[in-house]
Amino acid sequence: MDLLNFPAIIVAAVSALVVGFIWYNPKVFGNAWMQAAGMTDEQIKGGNMAKIFGLALFFAFLLATALPGIVIHQMGLFSLINGDPSTALPSFDAMMNDYGTIYRTFKHGAFHGFITGVLIALPILGTNALFERKSAKYIFINSGYWIVTLTVMGGIIGSWT
C-alpha cells in the first residue's frame, strides 16, 4: 500500500494554482481582492510572475506533502513502524489488511482538507491580516481561497493514495 503517492501530491500542488487562477480572476474575487489588499494593476503587472508562480507552486508542493498526515488515517499507524513495513510485527499487516483502505475517498479527504482550511488556514491568515490592518473582506477572500484549495487538495490526496 502506497501512502505517499507522489503523483497525487504533484497534482494536489498544481490544483492550488488552478483554484487560484479561478478564485483570483477579476470576474470572481480578483477585483475585490485587489481593492481589499490595496493593490493596483501596475503593482500586479510589475511583479516577476515566473518567480511568483514558481514559488507558489513550491509552497503548494510543501503543503501537499504535509496533507497525507492529516487526510490519511493510516499514516498514524505507518508512523508507529518508522515508515518501514519490513520491521513491523504481524499485527501491522493484519491491521492494514482490515483497515488499510477505509476512509480513502475524495469525499473524506475533502472533508479533512476543509476542516484544515477552517481550523488552520483561517486563523493564521486572519491573525496576520488583523495586525496588517486588513479588512474582514480581505480575510474572507484569502481564507476562502485556502479553504477551497485545501478541500480540493485533501480530496485528491484522499482518493489517489
Short mmCIF file of N, CA and C in Angstrom, two decimals:
data_model
loop_
_atom_site.label_atom_id
_atom_site.label_comp_id
_atom_site.label_asym_id
_atom_site.label_seq_id
_atom_site.Cartn_x
_atom_site.Cartn_y
_atom_site.Cartn_z
N MET A 1 0.84 -1.18 0.00
CA MET A 1 0.00 0.00 0.00
C MET A 1 0.88 1.24 0.00
N ASP A 2 0.61 2.13 -0.90
CA ASP A 2 1.40 3.34 -1.05
C ASP A 2 0.68 4.50 -0.38
N LEU A 3 1.20 4.91 0.78
CA LEU A 3 0.56 6.00 1.50
C LEU A 3 1.03 7.37 1.01
N LEU A 4 2.20 7.42 0.42
CA LEU A 4 2.72 8.67 -0.14
C LEU A 4 2.80 8.52 -1.65
N ASN A 5 1.76 8.91 -2.32
CA ASN A 5 1.68 8.81 -3.77
C ASN A 5 2.12 10.14 -4.36
N PHE A 6 3.37 10.19 -4.86
CA PHE A 6 3.92 11.46 -5.33
C PHE A 6 3.17 12.06 -6.52
N PRO A 7 2.65 11.27 -7.46
CA PRO A 7 1.82 11.90 -8.49
C PRO A 7 0.61 12.62 -7.90
N ALA A 8 -0.01 12.04 -6.88
CA ALA A 8 -1.15 12.70 -6.23
C ALA A 8 -0.71 14.00 -5.56
N ILE A 9 0.46 13.98 -4.95
CA ILE A 9 0.98 15.19 -4.29
C ILE A 9 1.25 16.27 -5.32
N ILE A 10 1.80 15.90 -6.46
CA ILE A 10 2.07 16.89 -7.51
C ILE A 10 0.77 17.46 -8.06
N VAL A 11 -0.20 16.59 -8.34
CA VAL A 11 -1.50 17.07 -8.84
C VAL A 11 -2.18 17.96 -7.80
N ALA A 12 -2.09 17.59 -6.54
CA ALA A 12 -2.68 18.41 -5.48
C ALA A 12 -2.00 19.78 -5.44
N ALA A 13 -0.69 19.81 -5.59
CA ALA A 13 0.04 21.09 -5.60
C ALA A 13 -0.39 21.95 -6.78
N VAL A 14 -0.48 21.36 -7.95
CA VAL A 14 -0.91 22.10 -9.14
C VAL A 14 -2.35 22.59 -8.99
N SER A 15 -3.16 21.81 -8.29
CA SER A 15 -4.56 22.22 -8.10
C SER A 15 -4.65 23.55 -7.35
N ALA A 16 -3.69 23.84 -6.49
CA ALA A 16 -3.68 25.12 -5.78
C ALA A 16 -3.58 26.28 -6.76
N LEU A 17 -2.78 26.12 -7.80
CA LEU A 17 -2.65 27.18 -8.82
C LEU A 17 -3.92 27.27 -9.66
N VAL A 18 -4.51 26.13 -9.99
CA VAL A 18 -5.73 26.12 -10.79
C VAL A 18 -6.86 26.82 -10.02
N VAL A 19 -7.02 26.48 -8.75
CA VAL A 19 -8.05 27.13 -7.94
C VAL A 19 -7.75 28.62 -7.86
N GLY A 20 -6.48 28.98 -7.70
CA GLY A 20 -6.10 30.39 -7.62
C GLY A 20 -6.41 31.16 -8.89
N PHE A 21 -6.16 30.55 -10.04
CA PHE A 21 -6.48 31.20 -11.31
C PHE A 21 -7.97 31.52 -11.39
N ILE A 22 -8.78 30.62 -10.88
CA ILE A 22 -10.23 30.84 -10.88
C ILE A 22 -10.63 31.83 -9.79
N TRP A 23 -10.18 31.60 -8.56
CA TRP A 23 -10.59 32.38 -7.40
C TRP A 23 -10.23 33.86 -7.54
N TYR A 24 -8.98 34.11 -8.00
CA TYR A 24 -8.50 35.48 -8.08
C TYR A 24 -8.70 36.10 -9.47
N ASN A 25 -9.50 35.46 -10.30
CA ASN A 25 -9.87 36.03 -11.59
C ASN A 25 -10.71 37.27 -11.33
N PRO A 26 -10.52 38.33 -12.12
CA PRO A 26 -11.31 39.55 -11.92
C PRO A 26 -12.83 39.32 -11.93
N LYS A 27 -13.29 38.29 -12.63
CA LYS A 27 -14.73 38.02 -12.68
C LYS A 27 -15.22 37.26 -11.45
N VAL A 28 -14.29 36.79 -10.61
CA VAL A 28 -14.69 36.09 -9.39
C VAL A 28 -14.36 37.00 -8.20
N PHE A 29 -13.19 36.83 -7.57
CA PHE A 29 -12.82 37.67 -6.43
C PHE A 29 -11.60 38.55 -6.70
N GLY A 30 -11.07 38.53 -7.91
CA GLY A 30 -9.85 39.26 -8.21
C GLY A 30 -9.92 40.75 -7.94
N ASN A 31 -10.95 41.40 -8.45
CA ASN A 31 -11.08 42.85 -8.24
C ASN A 31 -11.32 43.19 -6.78
N ALA A 32 -12.15 42.42 -6.12
CA ALA A 32 -12.42 42.66 -4.70
C ALA A 32 -11.15 42.44 -3.87
N TRP A 33 -10.37 41.41 -4.23
CA TRP A 33 -9.11 41.15 -3.53
C TRP A 33 -8.13 42.30 -3.74
N MET A 34 -8.00 42.77 -4.99
CA MET A 34 -7.09 43.88 -5.26
C MET A 34 -7.45 45.10 -4.42
N GLN A 35 -8.73 45.40 -4.35
CA GLN A 35 -9.18 46.55 -3.56
C GLN A 35 -8.89 46.32 -2.07
N ALA A 36 -9.23 45.14 -1.56
CA ALA A 36 -9.02 44.85 -0.13
C ALA A 36 -7.54 44.79 0.23
N ALA A 37 -6.71 44.36 -0.71
CA ALA A 37 -5.27 44.26 -0.47
C ALA A 37 -4.55 45.58 -0.70
N GLY A 38 -5.26 46.53 -1.32
CA GLY A 38 -4.63 47.80 -1.64
C GLY A 38 -3.66 47.69 -2.81
N MET A 39 -3.93 46.76 -3.72
CA MET A 39 -3.07 46.53 -4.89
C MET A 39 -3.63 47.28 -6.10
N THR A 40 -2.73 47.69 -6.98
CA THR A 40 -3.11 48.33 -8.23
C THR A 40 -2.74 47.43 -9.40
N ASP A 41 -3.31 47.73 -10.57
CA ASP A 41 -2.94 46.98 -11.78
C ASP A 41 -1.45 47.08 -12.05
N GLU A 42 -0.88 48.25 -11.81
CA GLU A 42 0.55 48.45 -12.06
C GLU A 42 1.39 47.56 -11.14
N GLN A 43 0.98 47.45 -9.87
CA GLN A 43 1.71 46.58 -8.95
C GLN A 43 1.60 45.12 -9.37
N ILE A 44 0.42 44.73 -9.80
CA ILE A 44 0.23 43.34 -10.24
C ILE A 44 1.09 43.05 -11.45
N LYS A 45 1.06 43.93 -12.42
CA LYS A 45 1.81 43.72 -13.66
C LYS A 45 3.31 43.89 -13.46
N GLY A 46 3.72 44.58 -12.40
CA GLY A 46 5.14 44.83 -12.16
C GLY A 46 5.87 43.69 -11.48
N GLY A 47 5.17 42.65 -11.07
CA GLY A 47 5.82 41.54 -10.38
C GLY A 47 6.48 40.56 -11.33
N ASN A 48 7.45 39.83 -10.84
CA ASN A 48 8.12 38.77 -11.59
C ASN A 48 7.22 37.54 -11.52
N MET A 49 6.37 37.37 -12.52
CA MET A 49 5.35 36.32 -12.47
C MET A 49 5.96 34.91 -12.47
N ALA A 50 7.07 34.71 -13.16
CA ALA A 50 7.71 33.38 -13.14
C ALA A 50 8.16 33.03 -11.73
N LYS A 51 8.75 33.99 -11.05
CA LYS A 51 9.20 33.79 -9.67
C LYS A 51 8.00 33.57 -8.75
N ILE A 52 6.97 34.39 -8.89
CA ILE A 52 5.79 34.30 -8.03
C ILE A 52 5.10 32.95 -8.20
N PHE A 53 4.85 32.55 -9.44
CA PHE A 53 4.15 31.28 -9.67
C PHE A 53 5.05 30.08 -9.35
N GLY A 54 6.33 30.21 -9.61
CA GLY A 54 7.26 29.14 -9.26
C GLY A 54 7.30 28.90 -7.76
N LEU A 55 7.42 29.97 -7.00
CA LEU A 55 7.43 29.83 -5.54
C LEU A 55 6.07 29.40 -5.01
N ALA A 56 4.99 29.89 -5.60
CA ALA A 56 3.65 29.47 -5.19
C ALA A 56 3.49 27.96 -5.40
N LEU A 57 3.98 27.45 -6.51
CA LEU A 57 3.91 26.01 -6.76
C LEU A 57 4.78 25.24 -5.76
N PHE A 58 5.96 25.76 -5.48
CA PHE A 58 6.84 25.12 -4.49
C PHE A 58 6.16 25.07 -3.12
N PHE A 59 5.57 26.19 -2.68
CA PHE A 59 4.88 26.22 -1.39
C PHE A 59 3.68 25.28 -1.38
N ALA A 60 2.96 25.22 -2.49
CA ALA A 60 1.82 24.29 -2.60
C ALA A 60 2.30 22.85 -2.51
N PHE A 61 3.45 22.57 -3.10
CA PHE A 61 4.03 21.22 -3.01
C PHE A 61 4.37 20.88 -1.56
N LEU A 62 4.96 21.82 -0.84
CA LEU A 62 5.26 21.58 0.58
C LEU A 62 3.98 21.28 1.35
N LEU A 63 2.95 22.07 1.09
CA LEU A 63 1.67 21.86 1.76
C LEU A 63 1.08 20.50 1.40
N ALA A 64 1.16 20.13 0.13
CA ALA A 64 0.61 18.84 -0.31
C ALA A 64 1.35 17.67 0.32
N THR A 65 2.65 17.83 0.60
CA THR A 65 3.38 16.73 1.26
C THR A 65 2.99 16.59 2.72
N ALA A 66 2.46 17.65 3.32
CA ALA A 66 2.01 17.58 4.71
C ALA A 66 0.60 17.01 4.83
N LEU A 67 -0.19 17.13 3.78
CA LEU A 67 -1.60 16.72 3.86
C LEU A 67 -1.84 15.23 4.10
N PRO A 68 -1.03 14.31 3.59
CA PRO A 68 -1.32 12.90 3.90
C PRO A 68 -1.40 12.63 5.40
N GLY A 69 -0.58 13.29 6.19
CA GLY A 69 -0.64 13.10 7.64
C GLY A 69 -1.94 13.57 8.26
N ILE A 70 -2.62 14.48 7.58
CA ILE A 70 -3.90 15.00 8.06
C ILE A 70 -5.06 14.22 7.46
N VAL A 71 -4.95 13.86 6.20
CA VAL A 71 -6.06 13.29 5.43
C VAL A 71 -6.14 11.77 5.55
N ILE A 72 -4.99 11.11 5.62
CA ILE A 72 -4.97 9.64 5.59
C ILE A 72 -4.79 9.11 7.01
N HIS A 73 -5.81 8.48 7.53
CA HIS A 73 -5.78 7.98 8.90
C HIS A 73 -4.69 6.93 9.10
N GLN A 74 -4.38 6.16 8.09
CA GLN A 74 -3.40 5.09 8.20
C GLN A 74 -1.98 5.61 8.42
N MET A 75 -1.75 6.90 8.17
CA MET A 75 -0.41 7.46 8.37
C MET A 75 0.02 7.35 9.83
N GLY A 76 -0.91 7.42 10.76
CA GLY A 76 -0.56 7.27 12.17
C GLY A 76 -0.01 5.89 12.46
N LEU A 77 -0.65 4.88 11.92
CA LEU A 77 -0.16 3.51 12.09
C LEU A 77 1.18 3.34 11.40
N PHE A 78 1.30 3.92 10.21
CA PHE A 78 2.54 3.83 9.44
C PHE A 78 3.69 4.49 10.21
N SER A 79 3.41 5.57 10.90
CA SER A 79 4.47 6.25 11.65
C SER A 79 4.94 5.43 12.85
N LEU A 80 4.09 4.57 13.38
CA LEU A 80 4.48 3.73 14.52
C LEU A 80 5.56 2.72 14.17
N ILE A 81 5.70 2.41 12.89
CA ILE A 81 6.73 1.45 12.47
C ILE A 81 7.89 2.16 11.78
N ASN A 82 7.98 3.47 12.00
CA ASN A 82 9.04 4.28 11.39
C ASN A 82 9.01 4.24 9.87
N GLY A 83 7.87 3.99 9.29
CA GLY A 83 7.72 4.01 7.85
C GLY A 83 8.30 2.79 7.14
N ASP A 84 8.69 1.77 7.89
CA ASP A 84 9.32 0.59 7.28
C ASP A 84 8.49 -0.66 7.60
N PRO A 85 7.58 -1.05 6.68
CA PRO A 85 6.74 -2.22 6.94
C PRO A 85 7.52 -3.51 7.16
N SER A 86 8.76 -3.59 6.66
CA SER A 86 9.54 -4.82 6.82
C SER A 86 9.93 -5.06 8.28
N THR A 87 9.88 -4.03 9.11
CA THR A 87 10.23 -4.19 10.53
C THR A 87 9.00 -4.34 11.42
N ALA A 88 7.83 -4.32 10.82
CA ALA A 88 6.59 -4.36 11.61
C ALA A 88 6.27 -5.75 12.12
N LEU A 89 5.55 -5.77 13.21
CA LEU A 89 5.03 -7.02 13.74
C LEU A 89 3.88 -7.49 12.85
N PRO A 90 3.52 -8.76 12.93
CA PRO A 90 2.41 -9.27 12.11
C PRO A 90 1.10 -8.52 12.34
N SER A 91 0.94 -7.94 13.52
CA SER A 91 -0.30 -7.20 13.80
C SER A 91 -0.46 -5.99 12.87
N PHE A 92 0.66 -5.42 12.40
CA PHE A 92 0.59 -4.29 11.47
C PHE A 92 -0.07 -4.73 10.17
N ASP A 93 0.39 -5.86 9.62
CA ASP A 93 -0.21 -6.37 8.38
C ASP A 93 -1.68 -6.70 8.57
N ALA A 94 -2.03 -7.27 9.72
CA ALA A 94 -3.43 -7.59 9.98
C ALA A 94 -4.26 -6.32 10.04
N MET A 95 -3.74 -5.30 10.72
CA MET A 95 -4.46 -4.03 10.82
C MET A 95 -4.62 -3.38 9.45
N MET A 96 -3.55 -3.38 8.65
CA MET A 96 -3.63 -2.78 7.31
C MET A 96 -4.55 -3.58 6.40
N ASN A 97 -4.57 -4.90 6.54
CA ASN A 97 -5.49 -5.71 5.75
C ASN A 97 -6.94 -5.39 6.10
N ASP A 98 -7.19 -5.15 7.37
CA ASP A 98 -8.55 -4.85 7.82
C ASP A 98 -8.96 -3.40 7.56
N TYR A 99 -8.02 -2.47 7.73
CA TYR A 99 -8.38 -1.05 7.71
C TYR A 99 -7.55 -0.20 6.74
N GLY A 100 -6.77 -0.82 5.90
CA GLY A 100 -5.84 -0.09 5.03
C GLY A 100 -6.47 0.84 4.02
N THR A 101 -7.69 0.58 3.63
CA THR A 101 -8.33 1.43 2.61
C THR A 101 -9.57 2.16 3.14
N ILE A 102 -9.83 2.05 4.42
CA ILE A 102 -11.01 2.71 4.97
C ILE A 102 -10.82 4.24 4.95
N TYR A 103 -11.86 4.94 4.61
CA TYR A 103 -11.88 6.41 4.53
C TYR A 103 -10.89 6.95 3.50
N ARG A 104 -10.65 6.24 2.44
CA ARG A 104 -9.72 6.68 1.41
C ARG A 104 -10.52 7.07 0.17
N THR A 105 -11.29 8.15 0.32
CA THR A 105 -12.14 8.62 -0.76
C THR A 105 -11.92 10.12 -0.97
N PHE A 106 -12.35 10.62 -2.12
CA PHE A 106 -12.28 12.05 -2.37
C PHE A 106 -13.10 12.81 -1.33
N LYS A 107 -14.29 12.31 -1.06
CA LYS A 107 -15.20 12.99 -0.13
C LYS A 107 -14.58 13.11 1.26
N HIS A 108 -13.99 12.04 1.76
CA HIS A 108 -13.41 12.07 3.09
C HIS A 108 -12.16 12.94 3.12
N GLY A 109 -11.33 12.85 2.08
CA GLY A 109 -10.15 13.70 2.00
C GLY A 109 -10.53 15.17 1.92
N ALA A 110 -11.57 15.46 1.14
CA ALA A 110 -12.05 16.83 1.01
C ALA A 110 -12.57 17.35 2.36
N PHE A 111 -13.24 16.49 3.11
CA PHE A 111 -13.72 16.88 4.44
C PHE A 111 -12.55 17.30 5.32
N HIS A 112 -11.50 16.48 5.36
CA HIS A 112 -10.33 16.82 6.18
C HIS A 112 -9.61 18.06 5.65
N GLY A 113 -9.57 18.23 4.33
CA GLY A 113 -8.99 19.43 3.77
C GLY A 113 -9.78 20.66 4.17
N PHE A 114 -11.10 20.57 4.12
CA PHE A 114 -11.97 21.68 4.52
C PHE A 114 -11.74 22.05 5.99
N ILE A 115 -11.73 21.04 6.85
CA ILE A 115 -11.51 21.28 8.28
C ILE A 115 -10.13 21.91 8.51
N THR A 116 -9.13 21.47 7.77
CA THR A 116 -7.80 22.05 7.86
C THR A 116 -7.82 23.52 7.47
N GLY A 117 -8.55 23.83 6.42
CA GLY A 117 -8.67 25.22 5.99
C GLY A 117 -9.32 26.09 7.04
N VAL A 118 -10.41 25.60 7.62
CA VAL A 118 -11.15 26.38 8.61
C VAL A 118 -10.37 26.51 9.92
N LEU A 119 -9.76 25.42 10.37
CA LEU A 119 -9.13 25.41 11.69
C LEU A 119 -7.65 25.80 11.68
N ILE A 120 -7.00 25.81 10.51
CA ILE A 120 -5.59 26.18 10.46
C ILE A 120 -5.37 27.41 9.58
N ALA A 121 -5.81 27.35 8.33
CA ALA A 121 -5.54 28.47 7.42
C ALA A 121 -6.26 29.75 7.84
N LEU A 122 -7.54 29.66 8.14
CA LEU A 122 -8.31 30.85 8.54
C LEU A 122 -7.72 31.55 9.76
N PRO A 123 -7.42 30.83 10.85
CA PRO A 123 -6.85 31.54 12.00
C PRO A 123 -5.48 32.17 11.71
N ILE A 124 -4.64 31.50 10.93
CA ILE A 124 -3.32 32.05 10.62
C ILE A 124 -3.46 33.30 9.76
N LEU A 125 -4.21 33.18 8.66
CA LEU A 125 -4.38 34.33 7.77
C LEU A 125 -5.14 35.46 8.45
N GLY A 126 -6.14 35.09 9.23
CA GLY A 126 -6.92 36.10 9.94
C GLY A 126 -6.08 36.88 10.93
N THR A 127 -5.24 36.19 11.68
CA THR A 127 -4.36 36.86 12.64
C THR A 127 -3.40 37.81 11.94
N ASN A 128 -2.75 37.33 10.88
CA ASN A 128 -1.84 38.19 10.13
C ASN A 128 -2.57 39.42 9.60
N ALA A 129 -3.74 39.22 9.04
CA ALA A 129 -4.50 40.32 8.44
C ALA A 129 -4.92 41.34 9.50
N LEU A 130 -5.25 40.89 10.69
CA LEU A 130 -5.63 41.82 11.75
C LEU A 130 -4.47 42.75 12.10
N PHE A 131 -3.27 42.19 12.21
CA PHE A 131 -2.10 43.02 12.54
C PHE A 131 -1.67 43.88 11.36
N GLU A 132 -2.01 43.46 10.14
CA GLU A 132 -1.73 44.27 8.95
C GLU A 132 -2.82 45.31 8.72
N ARG A 133 -3.83 45.32 9.58
CA ARG A 133 -4.96 46.25 9.50
C ARG A 133 -5.77 46.06 8.21
N LYS A 134 -5.92 44.79 7.81
CA LYS A 134 -6.72 44.47 6.63
C LYS A 134 -8.17 44.24 7.04
N SER A 135 -9.06 44.32 6.09
CA SER A 135 -10.49 44.21 6.34
C SER A 135 -10.95 42.76 6.45
N ALA A 136 -12.16 42.61 6.96
CA ALA A 136 -12.78 41.29 7.01
C ALA A 136 -12.92 40.73 5.60
N LYS A 137 -13.21 41.59 4.64
CA LYS A 137 -13.32 41.16 3.25
C LYS A 137 -12.02 40.51 2.78
N TYR A 138 -10.90 41.12 3.10
CA TYR A 138 -9.57 40.59 2.76
C TYR A 138 -9.37 39.22 3.41
N ILE A 139 -9.72 39.13 4.68
CA ILE A 139 -9.57 37.86 5.41
C ILE A 139 -10.40 36.77 4.75
N PHE A 140 -11.66 37.07 4.45
CA PHE A 140 -12.54 36.04 3.91
C PHE A 140 -12.20 35.66 2.47
N ILE A 141 -11.72 36.60 1.67
CA ILE A 141 -11.31 36.25 0.31
C ILE A 141 -10.11 35.32 0.35
N ASN A 142 -9.08 35.68 1.10
CA ASN A 142 -7.87 34.85 1.15
C ASN A 142 -8.10 33.54 1.89
N SER A 143 -8.79 33.59 3.00
CA SER A 143 -9.07 32.36 3.74
C SER A 143 -10.00 31.45 2.94
N GLY A 144 -10.97 32.05 2.26
CA GLY A 144 -11.86 31.27 1.41
C GLY A 144 -11.10 30.52 0.33
N TYR A 145 -10.12 31.21 -0.26
CA TYR A 145 -9.27 30.54 -1.26
C TYR A 145 -8.60 29.32 -0.65
N TRP A 146 -8.01 29.48 0.53
CA TRP A 146 -7.28 28.36 1.13
C TRP A 146 -8.22 27.27 1.61
N ILE A 147 -9.41 27.61 2.05
CA ILE A 147 -10.37 26.59 2.45
C ILE A 147 -10.77 25.75 1.23
N VAL A 148 -11.08 26.42 0.13
CA VAL A 148 -11.43 25.69 -1.10
C VAL A 148 -10.24 24.89 -1.62
N THR A 149 -9.07 25.50 -1.63
CA THR A 149 -7.87 24.83 -2.13
C THR A 149 -7.53 23.60 -1.29
N LEU A 150 -7.55 23.74 0.02
CA LEU A 150 -7.25 22.59 0.88
C LEU A 150 -8.32 21.50 0.76
N THR A 151 -9.55 21.90 0.50
CA THR A 151 -10.61 20.92 0.27
C THR A 151 -10.30 20.11 -0.98
N VAL A 152 -9.94 20.78 -2.05
CA VAL A 152 -9.59 20.09 -3.30
C VAL A 152 -8.34 19.24 -3.12
N MET A 153 -7.31 19.82 -2.52
CA MET A 153 -6.06 19.08 -2.30
C MET A 153 -6.30 17.85 -1.42
N GLY A 154 -7.08 18.01 -0.36
CA GLY A 154 -7.39 16.89 0.52
C GLY A 154 -8.15 15.79 -0.21
N GLY A 155 -9.08 16.20 -1.08
CA GLY A 155 -9.81 15.21 -1.88
C GLY A 155 -8.90 14.43 -2.81
N ILE A 156 -7.97 15.13 -3.44
CA ILE A 156 -7.02 14.45 -4.34
C ILE A 156 -6.15 13.49 -3.54
N ILE A 157 -5.57 13.96 -2.45
CA ILE A 157 -4.71 13.11 -1.63
C ILE A 157 -5.50 11.92 -1.07
N GLY A 158 -6.71 12.19 -0.61
CA GLY A 158 -7.52 11.12 -0.02
C GLY A 158 -7.92 10.03 -0.99
N SER A 159 -8.13 10.40 -2.23
CA SER A 159 -8.63 9.40 -3.19
C SER A 159 -7.53 8.77 -4.03
N TRP A 160 -6.38 9.40 -4.16
CA TRP A 160 -5.34 8.87 -5.02
C TRP A 160 -4.28 8.08 -4.29
N THR A 161 -4.33 8.09 -2.99
CA THR A 161 -3.26 7.39 -2.27
C THR A 161 -3.77 6.15 -1.59
#
